[in-house]
mmCIF file of C-alpha atoms in Angstrom:
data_model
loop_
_atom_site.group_PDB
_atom_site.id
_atom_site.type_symbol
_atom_site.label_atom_id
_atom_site.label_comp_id
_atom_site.label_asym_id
_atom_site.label_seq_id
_atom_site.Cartn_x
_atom_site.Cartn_y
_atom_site.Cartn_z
ATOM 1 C CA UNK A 129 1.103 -0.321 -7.176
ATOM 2 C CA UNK A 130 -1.265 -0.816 -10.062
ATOM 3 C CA UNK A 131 -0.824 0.808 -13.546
ATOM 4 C CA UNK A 132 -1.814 4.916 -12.810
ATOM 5 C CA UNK A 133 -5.572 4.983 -14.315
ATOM 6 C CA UNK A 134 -6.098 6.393 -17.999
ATOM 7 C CA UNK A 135 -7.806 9.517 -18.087
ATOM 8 C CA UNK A 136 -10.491 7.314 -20.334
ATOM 9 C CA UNK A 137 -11.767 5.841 -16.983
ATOM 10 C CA UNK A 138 -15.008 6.927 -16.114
ATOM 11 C CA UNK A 139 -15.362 7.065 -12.018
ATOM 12 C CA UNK A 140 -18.443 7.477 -10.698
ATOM 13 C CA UNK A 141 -18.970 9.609 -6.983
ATOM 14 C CA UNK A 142 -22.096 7.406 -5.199
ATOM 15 C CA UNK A 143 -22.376 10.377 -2.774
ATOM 16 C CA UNK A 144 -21.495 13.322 -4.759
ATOM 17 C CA UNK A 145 -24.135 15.674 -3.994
ATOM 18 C CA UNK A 146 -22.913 14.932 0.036
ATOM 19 C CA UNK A 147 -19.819 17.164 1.655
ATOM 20 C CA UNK A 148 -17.528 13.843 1.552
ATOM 21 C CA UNK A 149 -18.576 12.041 -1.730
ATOM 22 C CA UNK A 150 -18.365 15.817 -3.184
ATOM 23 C CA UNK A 151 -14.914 16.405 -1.711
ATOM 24 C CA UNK A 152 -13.574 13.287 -3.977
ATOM 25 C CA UNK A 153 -15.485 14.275 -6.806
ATOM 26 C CA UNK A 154 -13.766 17.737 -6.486
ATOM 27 C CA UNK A 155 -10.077 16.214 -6.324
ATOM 28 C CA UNK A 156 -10.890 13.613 -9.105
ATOM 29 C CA UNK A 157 -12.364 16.442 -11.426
ATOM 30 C CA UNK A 158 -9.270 18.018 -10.231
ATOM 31 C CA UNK A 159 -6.742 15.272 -11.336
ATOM 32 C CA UNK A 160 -8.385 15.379 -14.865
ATOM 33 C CA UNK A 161 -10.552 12.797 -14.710
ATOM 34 C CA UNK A 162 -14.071 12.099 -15.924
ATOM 35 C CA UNK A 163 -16.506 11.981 -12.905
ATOM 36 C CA UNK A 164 -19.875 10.553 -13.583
ATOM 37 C CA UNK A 165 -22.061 11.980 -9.867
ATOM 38 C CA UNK A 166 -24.642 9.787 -8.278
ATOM 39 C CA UNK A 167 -26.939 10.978 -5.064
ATOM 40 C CA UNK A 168 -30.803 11.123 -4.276
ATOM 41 C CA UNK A 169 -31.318 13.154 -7.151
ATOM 42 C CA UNK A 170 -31.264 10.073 -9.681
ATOM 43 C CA UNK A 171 -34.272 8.635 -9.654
ATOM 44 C CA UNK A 172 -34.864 6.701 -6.484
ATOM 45 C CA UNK A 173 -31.767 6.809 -5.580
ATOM 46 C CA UNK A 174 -29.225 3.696 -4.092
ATOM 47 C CA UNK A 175 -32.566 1.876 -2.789
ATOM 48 C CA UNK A 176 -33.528 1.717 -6.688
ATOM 49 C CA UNK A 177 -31.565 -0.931 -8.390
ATOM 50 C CA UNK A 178 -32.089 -0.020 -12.024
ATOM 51 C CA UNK A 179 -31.399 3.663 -11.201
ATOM 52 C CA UNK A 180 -27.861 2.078 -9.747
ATOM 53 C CA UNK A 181 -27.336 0.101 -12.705
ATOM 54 C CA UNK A 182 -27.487 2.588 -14.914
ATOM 55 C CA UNK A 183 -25.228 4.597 -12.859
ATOM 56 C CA UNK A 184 -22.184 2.289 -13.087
ATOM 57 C CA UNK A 185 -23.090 2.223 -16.727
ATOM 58 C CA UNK A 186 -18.966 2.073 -18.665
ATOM 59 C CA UNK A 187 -17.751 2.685 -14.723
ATOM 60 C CA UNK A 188 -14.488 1.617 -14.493
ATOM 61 C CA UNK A 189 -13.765 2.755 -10.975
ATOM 62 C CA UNK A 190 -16.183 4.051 -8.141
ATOM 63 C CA UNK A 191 -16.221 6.032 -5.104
ATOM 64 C CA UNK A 192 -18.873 4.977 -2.584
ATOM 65 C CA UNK A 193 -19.996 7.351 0.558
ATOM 66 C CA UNK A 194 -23.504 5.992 1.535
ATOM 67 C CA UNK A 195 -26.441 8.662 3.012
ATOM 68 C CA UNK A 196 -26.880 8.963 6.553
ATOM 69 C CA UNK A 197 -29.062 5.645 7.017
ATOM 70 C CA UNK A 198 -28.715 3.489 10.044
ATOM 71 C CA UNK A 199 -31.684 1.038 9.413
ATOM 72 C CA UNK A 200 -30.010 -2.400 8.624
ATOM 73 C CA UNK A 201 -31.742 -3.592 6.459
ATOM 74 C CA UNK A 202 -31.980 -1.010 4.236
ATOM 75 C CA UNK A 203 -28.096 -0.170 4.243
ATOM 76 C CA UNK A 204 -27.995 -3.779 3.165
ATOM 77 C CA UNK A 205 -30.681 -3.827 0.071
ATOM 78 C CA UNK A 206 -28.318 -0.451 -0.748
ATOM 79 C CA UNK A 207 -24.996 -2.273 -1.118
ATOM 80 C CA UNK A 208 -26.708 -4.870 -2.619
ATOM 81 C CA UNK A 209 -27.879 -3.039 -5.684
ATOM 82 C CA UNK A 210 -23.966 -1.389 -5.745
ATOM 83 C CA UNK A 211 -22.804 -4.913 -6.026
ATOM 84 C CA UNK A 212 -25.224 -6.046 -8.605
ATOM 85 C CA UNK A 213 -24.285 -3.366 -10.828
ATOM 86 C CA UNK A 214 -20.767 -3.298 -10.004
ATOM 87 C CA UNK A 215 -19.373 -6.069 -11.435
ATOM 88 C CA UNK A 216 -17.939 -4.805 -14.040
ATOM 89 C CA UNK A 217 -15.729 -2.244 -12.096
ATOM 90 C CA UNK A 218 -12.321 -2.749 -12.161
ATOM 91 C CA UNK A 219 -11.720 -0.813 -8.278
ATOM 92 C CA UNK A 220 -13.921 0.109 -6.322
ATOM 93 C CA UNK A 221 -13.460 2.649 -3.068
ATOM 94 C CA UNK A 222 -15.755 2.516 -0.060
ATOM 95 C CA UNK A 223 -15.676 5.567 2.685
ATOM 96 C CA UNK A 224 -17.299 4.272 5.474
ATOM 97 C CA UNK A 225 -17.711 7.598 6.421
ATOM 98 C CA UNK A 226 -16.579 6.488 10.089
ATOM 99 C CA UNK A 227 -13.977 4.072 12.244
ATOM 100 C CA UNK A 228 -15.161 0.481 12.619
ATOM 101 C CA UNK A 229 -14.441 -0.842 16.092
ATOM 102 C CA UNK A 230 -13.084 -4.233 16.765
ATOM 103 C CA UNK A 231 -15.349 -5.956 18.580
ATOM 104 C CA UNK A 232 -19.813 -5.883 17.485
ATOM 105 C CA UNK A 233 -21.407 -2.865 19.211
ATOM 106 C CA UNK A 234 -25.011 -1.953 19.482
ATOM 107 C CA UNK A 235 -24.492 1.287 17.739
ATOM 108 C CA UNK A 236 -26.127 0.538 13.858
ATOM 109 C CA UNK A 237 -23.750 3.398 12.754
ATOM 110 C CA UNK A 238 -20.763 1.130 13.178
ATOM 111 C CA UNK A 239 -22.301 -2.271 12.445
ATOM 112 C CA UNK A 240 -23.764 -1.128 9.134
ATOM 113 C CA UNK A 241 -20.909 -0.101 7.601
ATOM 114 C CA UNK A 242 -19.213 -3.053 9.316
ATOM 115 C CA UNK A 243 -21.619 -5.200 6.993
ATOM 116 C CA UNK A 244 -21.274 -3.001 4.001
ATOM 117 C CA UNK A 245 -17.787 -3.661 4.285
ATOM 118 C CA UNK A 246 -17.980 -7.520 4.434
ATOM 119 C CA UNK A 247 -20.737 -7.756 1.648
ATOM 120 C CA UNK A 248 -18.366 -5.797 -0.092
ATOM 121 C CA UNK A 249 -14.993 -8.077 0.254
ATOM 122 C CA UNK A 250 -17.200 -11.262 -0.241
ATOM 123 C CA UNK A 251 -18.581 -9.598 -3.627
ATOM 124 C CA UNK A 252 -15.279 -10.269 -5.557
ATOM 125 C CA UNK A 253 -15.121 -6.661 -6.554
ATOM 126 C CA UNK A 254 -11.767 -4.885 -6.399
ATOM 127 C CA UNK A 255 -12.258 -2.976 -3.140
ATOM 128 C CA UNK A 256 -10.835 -0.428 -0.913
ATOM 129 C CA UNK A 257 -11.738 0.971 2.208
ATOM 130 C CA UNK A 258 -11.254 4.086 3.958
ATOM 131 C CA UNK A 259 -11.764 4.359 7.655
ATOM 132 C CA UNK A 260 -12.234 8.050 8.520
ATOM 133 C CA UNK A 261 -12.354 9.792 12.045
ATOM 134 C CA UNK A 262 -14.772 12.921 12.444
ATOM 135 C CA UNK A 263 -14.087 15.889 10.061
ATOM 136 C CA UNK A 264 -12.656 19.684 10.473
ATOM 137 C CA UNK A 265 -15.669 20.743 8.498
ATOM 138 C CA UNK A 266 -17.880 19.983 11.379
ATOM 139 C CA UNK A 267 -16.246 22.394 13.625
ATOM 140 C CA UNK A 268 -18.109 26.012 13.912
ATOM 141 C CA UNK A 269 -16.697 28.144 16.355
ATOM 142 C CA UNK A 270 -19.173 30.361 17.889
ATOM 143 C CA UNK A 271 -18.849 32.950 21.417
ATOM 144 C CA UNK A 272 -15.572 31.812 22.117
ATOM 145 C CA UNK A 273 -16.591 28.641 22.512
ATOM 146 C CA UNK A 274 -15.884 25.487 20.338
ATOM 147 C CA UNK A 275 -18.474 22.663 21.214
ATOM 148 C CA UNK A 276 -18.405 19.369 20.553
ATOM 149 C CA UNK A 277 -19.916 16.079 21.714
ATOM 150 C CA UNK A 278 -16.044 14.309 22.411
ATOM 151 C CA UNK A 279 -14.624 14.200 25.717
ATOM 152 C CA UNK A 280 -11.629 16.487 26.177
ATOM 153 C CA UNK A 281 -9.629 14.069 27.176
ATOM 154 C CA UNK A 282 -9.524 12.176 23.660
ATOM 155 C CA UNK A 283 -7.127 12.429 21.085
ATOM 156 C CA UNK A 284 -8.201 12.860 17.863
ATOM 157 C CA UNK A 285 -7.437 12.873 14.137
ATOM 158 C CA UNK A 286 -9.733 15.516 13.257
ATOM 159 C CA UNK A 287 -9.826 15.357 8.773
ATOM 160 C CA UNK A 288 -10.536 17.732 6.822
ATOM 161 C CA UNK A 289 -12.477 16.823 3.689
ATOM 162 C CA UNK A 290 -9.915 18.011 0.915
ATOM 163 C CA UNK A 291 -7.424 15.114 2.330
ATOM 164 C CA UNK A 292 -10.238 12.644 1.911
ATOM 165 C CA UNK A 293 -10.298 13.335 -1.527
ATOM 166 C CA UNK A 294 -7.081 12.993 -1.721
ATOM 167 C CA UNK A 295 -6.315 9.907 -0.084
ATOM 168 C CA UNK A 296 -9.477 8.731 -2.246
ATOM 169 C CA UNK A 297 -7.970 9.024 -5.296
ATOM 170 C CA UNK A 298 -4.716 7.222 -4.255
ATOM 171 C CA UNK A 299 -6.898 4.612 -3.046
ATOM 172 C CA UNK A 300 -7.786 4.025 -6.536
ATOM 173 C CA UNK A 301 -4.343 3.433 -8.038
ATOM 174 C CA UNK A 302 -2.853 0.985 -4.906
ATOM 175 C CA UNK A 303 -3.000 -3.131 -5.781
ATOM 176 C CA UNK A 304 -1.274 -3.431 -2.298
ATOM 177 C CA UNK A 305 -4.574 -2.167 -0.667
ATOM 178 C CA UNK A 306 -7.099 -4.291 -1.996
ATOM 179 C CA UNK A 307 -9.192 -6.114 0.158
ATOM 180 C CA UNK A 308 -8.017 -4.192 2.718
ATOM 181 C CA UNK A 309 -9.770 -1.650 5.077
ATOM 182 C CA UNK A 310 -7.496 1.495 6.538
ATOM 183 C CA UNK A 311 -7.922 3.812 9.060
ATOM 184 C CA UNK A 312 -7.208 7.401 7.792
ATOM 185 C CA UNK A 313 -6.544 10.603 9.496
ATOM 186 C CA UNK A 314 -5.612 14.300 9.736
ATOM 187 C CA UNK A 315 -2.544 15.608 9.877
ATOM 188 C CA UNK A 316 -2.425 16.927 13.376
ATOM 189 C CA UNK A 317 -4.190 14.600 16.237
ATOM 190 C CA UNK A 318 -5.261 16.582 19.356
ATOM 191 C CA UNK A 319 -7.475 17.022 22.543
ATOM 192 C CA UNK A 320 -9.999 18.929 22.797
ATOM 193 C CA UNK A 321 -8.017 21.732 24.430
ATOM 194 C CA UNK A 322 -5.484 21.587 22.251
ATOM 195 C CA UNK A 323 -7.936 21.911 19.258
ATOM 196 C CA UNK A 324 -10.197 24.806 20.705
ATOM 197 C CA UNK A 325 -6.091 26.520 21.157
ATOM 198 C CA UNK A 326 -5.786 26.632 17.758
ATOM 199 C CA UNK A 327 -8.973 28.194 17.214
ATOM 200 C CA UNK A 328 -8.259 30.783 20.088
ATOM 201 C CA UNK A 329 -11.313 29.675 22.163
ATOM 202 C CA UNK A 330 -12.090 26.944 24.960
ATOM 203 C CA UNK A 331 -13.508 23.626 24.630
ATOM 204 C CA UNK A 332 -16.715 22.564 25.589
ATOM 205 C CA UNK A 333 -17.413 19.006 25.514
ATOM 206 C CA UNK A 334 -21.172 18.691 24.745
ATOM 207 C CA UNK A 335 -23.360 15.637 25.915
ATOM 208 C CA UNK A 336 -23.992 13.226 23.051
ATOM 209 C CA UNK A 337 -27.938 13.875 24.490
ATOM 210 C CA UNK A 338 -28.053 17.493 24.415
ATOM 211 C CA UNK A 339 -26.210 16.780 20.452
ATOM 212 C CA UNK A 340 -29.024 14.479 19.606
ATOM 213 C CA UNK A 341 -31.052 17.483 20.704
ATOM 214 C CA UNK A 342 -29.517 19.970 18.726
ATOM 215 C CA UNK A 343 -29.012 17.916 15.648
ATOM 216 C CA UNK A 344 -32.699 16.090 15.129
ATOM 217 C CA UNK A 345 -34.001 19.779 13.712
ATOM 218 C CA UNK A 346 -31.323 19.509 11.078
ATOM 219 C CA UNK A 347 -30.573 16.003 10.438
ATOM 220 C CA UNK A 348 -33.974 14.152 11.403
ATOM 221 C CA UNK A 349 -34.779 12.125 14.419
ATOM 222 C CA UNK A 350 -33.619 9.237 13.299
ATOM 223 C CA UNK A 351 -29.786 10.532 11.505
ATOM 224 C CA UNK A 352 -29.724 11.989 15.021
ATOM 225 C CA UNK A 353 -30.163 9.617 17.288
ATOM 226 C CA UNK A 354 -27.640 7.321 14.970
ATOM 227 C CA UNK A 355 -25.012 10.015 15.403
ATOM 228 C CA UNK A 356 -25.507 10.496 18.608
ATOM 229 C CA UNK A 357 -24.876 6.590 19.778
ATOM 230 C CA UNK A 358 -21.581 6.945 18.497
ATOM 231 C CA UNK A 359 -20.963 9.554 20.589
ATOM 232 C CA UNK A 360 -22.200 7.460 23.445
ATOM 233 C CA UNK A 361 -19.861 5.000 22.499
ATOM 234 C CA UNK A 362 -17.028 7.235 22.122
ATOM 235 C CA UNK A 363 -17.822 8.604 25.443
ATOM 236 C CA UNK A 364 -16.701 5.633 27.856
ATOM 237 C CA UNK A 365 -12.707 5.976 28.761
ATOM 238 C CA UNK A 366 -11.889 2.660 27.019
ATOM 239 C CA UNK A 367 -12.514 4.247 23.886
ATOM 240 C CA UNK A 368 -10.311 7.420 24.278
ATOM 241 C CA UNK A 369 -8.065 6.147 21.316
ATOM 242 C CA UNK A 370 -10.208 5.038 18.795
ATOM 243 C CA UNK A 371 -10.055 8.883 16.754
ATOM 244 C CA UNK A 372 -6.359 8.591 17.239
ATOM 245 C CA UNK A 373 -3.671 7.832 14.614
ATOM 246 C CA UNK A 374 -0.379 8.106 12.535
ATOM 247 C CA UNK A 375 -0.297 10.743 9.996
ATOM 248 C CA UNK A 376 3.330 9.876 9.312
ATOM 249 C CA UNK A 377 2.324 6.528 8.248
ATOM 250 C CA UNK A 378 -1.101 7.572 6.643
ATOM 251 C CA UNK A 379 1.362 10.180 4.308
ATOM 252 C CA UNK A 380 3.526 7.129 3.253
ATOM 253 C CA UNK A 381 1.460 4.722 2.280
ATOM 254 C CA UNK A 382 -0.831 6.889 0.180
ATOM 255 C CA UNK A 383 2.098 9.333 -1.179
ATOM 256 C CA UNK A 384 -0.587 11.745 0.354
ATOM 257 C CA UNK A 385 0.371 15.490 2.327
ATOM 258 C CA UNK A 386 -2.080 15.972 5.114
ATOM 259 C CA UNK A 387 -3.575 19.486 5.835
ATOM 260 C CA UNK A 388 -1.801 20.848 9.233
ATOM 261 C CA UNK A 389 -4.337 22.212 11.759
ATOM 262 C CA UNK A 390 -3.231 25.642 11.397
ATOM 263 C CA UNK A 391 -3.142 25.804 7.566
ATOM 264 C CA UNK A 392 -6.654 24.430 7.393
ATOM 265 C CA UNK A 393 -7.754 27.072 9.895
ATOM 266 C CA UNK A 394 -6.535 29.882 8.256
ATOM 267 C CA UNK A 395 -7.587 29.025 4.354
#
């Protein structure tokens, strides 16, 4: 474990304005430090390289939780203005906002980030990076019913977006993790029954195309249909496990305490 950071660090939040990138600017404001926030707001935002630059301006560490883009090549020309103006950071966290699978997919959700992540390593800057599941924040309960486009069959980690500002900021102070990418969790990991139990209503497991459906009023066409091929993915029984995990050894190697189900519920 590195020296604990000196509360004359400046971190900057690239996603701050967002639910996730404001979660970890939350806990870091939190913990006492001084959190410089970067989102669409400034200027032209990540696809404007001086705008960037100026952003990591006497950075010494940096969160990173990129918009909802799935278009390749500009995900790329994003992380390649963070690592221009990076270089001077001395750690550097990266939420890529999802779980990478193994093996290349056609799904531009997972293979961006799967770039982003590689561009990142390659760059030389001090990096860590977060693999989250899907978050508790997502979940609205409505009629009794709690619907959701995962089969009820899978197991998941379901996080809630406190405890990935948490895990965030231990991120930051962890030598051991450099370089390295982690899958991350919640506290509890559940089917869909079981999760709609602790809610008191039933499960409903939607279909990723009536999701797309739902979603392109509110996120776009485009976020939509990105989301939704995820959920495609997810769908197929071979991928069953890939929200699951080990809270017990997510807990131990940040020094983090996970939210139970039950206590997020009732906050």
């Amino acid at each position: 474990m590195s020296e604990l950071s000196s509360m004359s660090d400046t971190y900057l939040v690239i996603g701050a304005n967002g639910a996730q990138g404001g979660a970890v600017a939350k806990r870091l404001v939190r913990d006492g430090h001084h959190v410089r926030g970067f989102g669409r707001a400034n200027g032209g935002g990540l696809g404007d390289p001086e705008a960037v630059r100026a952003a990591f301006e006497g950075v010494t560490r940096a969160s990173v939780t990129l918009p909802m883009e799935f278009d390749p090549a500009l995900v790329a020309r994003y992380v390649d203005n963070i690592i221009a103006a990076a270089h001077g950071c001395e750690r550097l966290v990266f939420n890529a906002s999802n779980r990478i699978p193994a093996a290349r997919t056609s799904v531009a959700a997972f293979e961006t980030k799967r770039d982003a992540v590689d561009a990142l390593f390659a760059s030389g800057i001090p990096t860590v990076v977060l693999r989250p599941p899907v978050y508790l924040e997502n979940l609205f309960p409505s009629d009794g019913v709690l619907a959701y486009p995962i089969p009820a069959g899978h197991r998941v980690a379901w996080l809630a977006h406190d405890d990935l500002g948490a895990l965030t900021a231990a991120a930051f102070d962890r030598d051991d993790l450099l370089g390295t990418s982690v899958d991350v969790g919640g506290k509890d990991i559940v089917t869909g029954a079981e999760l709609a139990a602790a809610f008191n209503v039933r499960y409903l497991p939607l279909d990723p195309d009536a999701f797309e459906e739902h979603m392109t009023p509110i996120l776009g066409s485009a976020a939509a249909s990105g989301v939704a091929a995820t959920y495609r993915w997810l769908s197929v029984p071979e991928n069953a496990h890939f929200y699951d995990g080990d809270p017990d050894k997510v807990e131990a190697l940040f020094g983090v305490e996970l939210t139970p189900l039950h206590t997020w519920i009732t906050r």
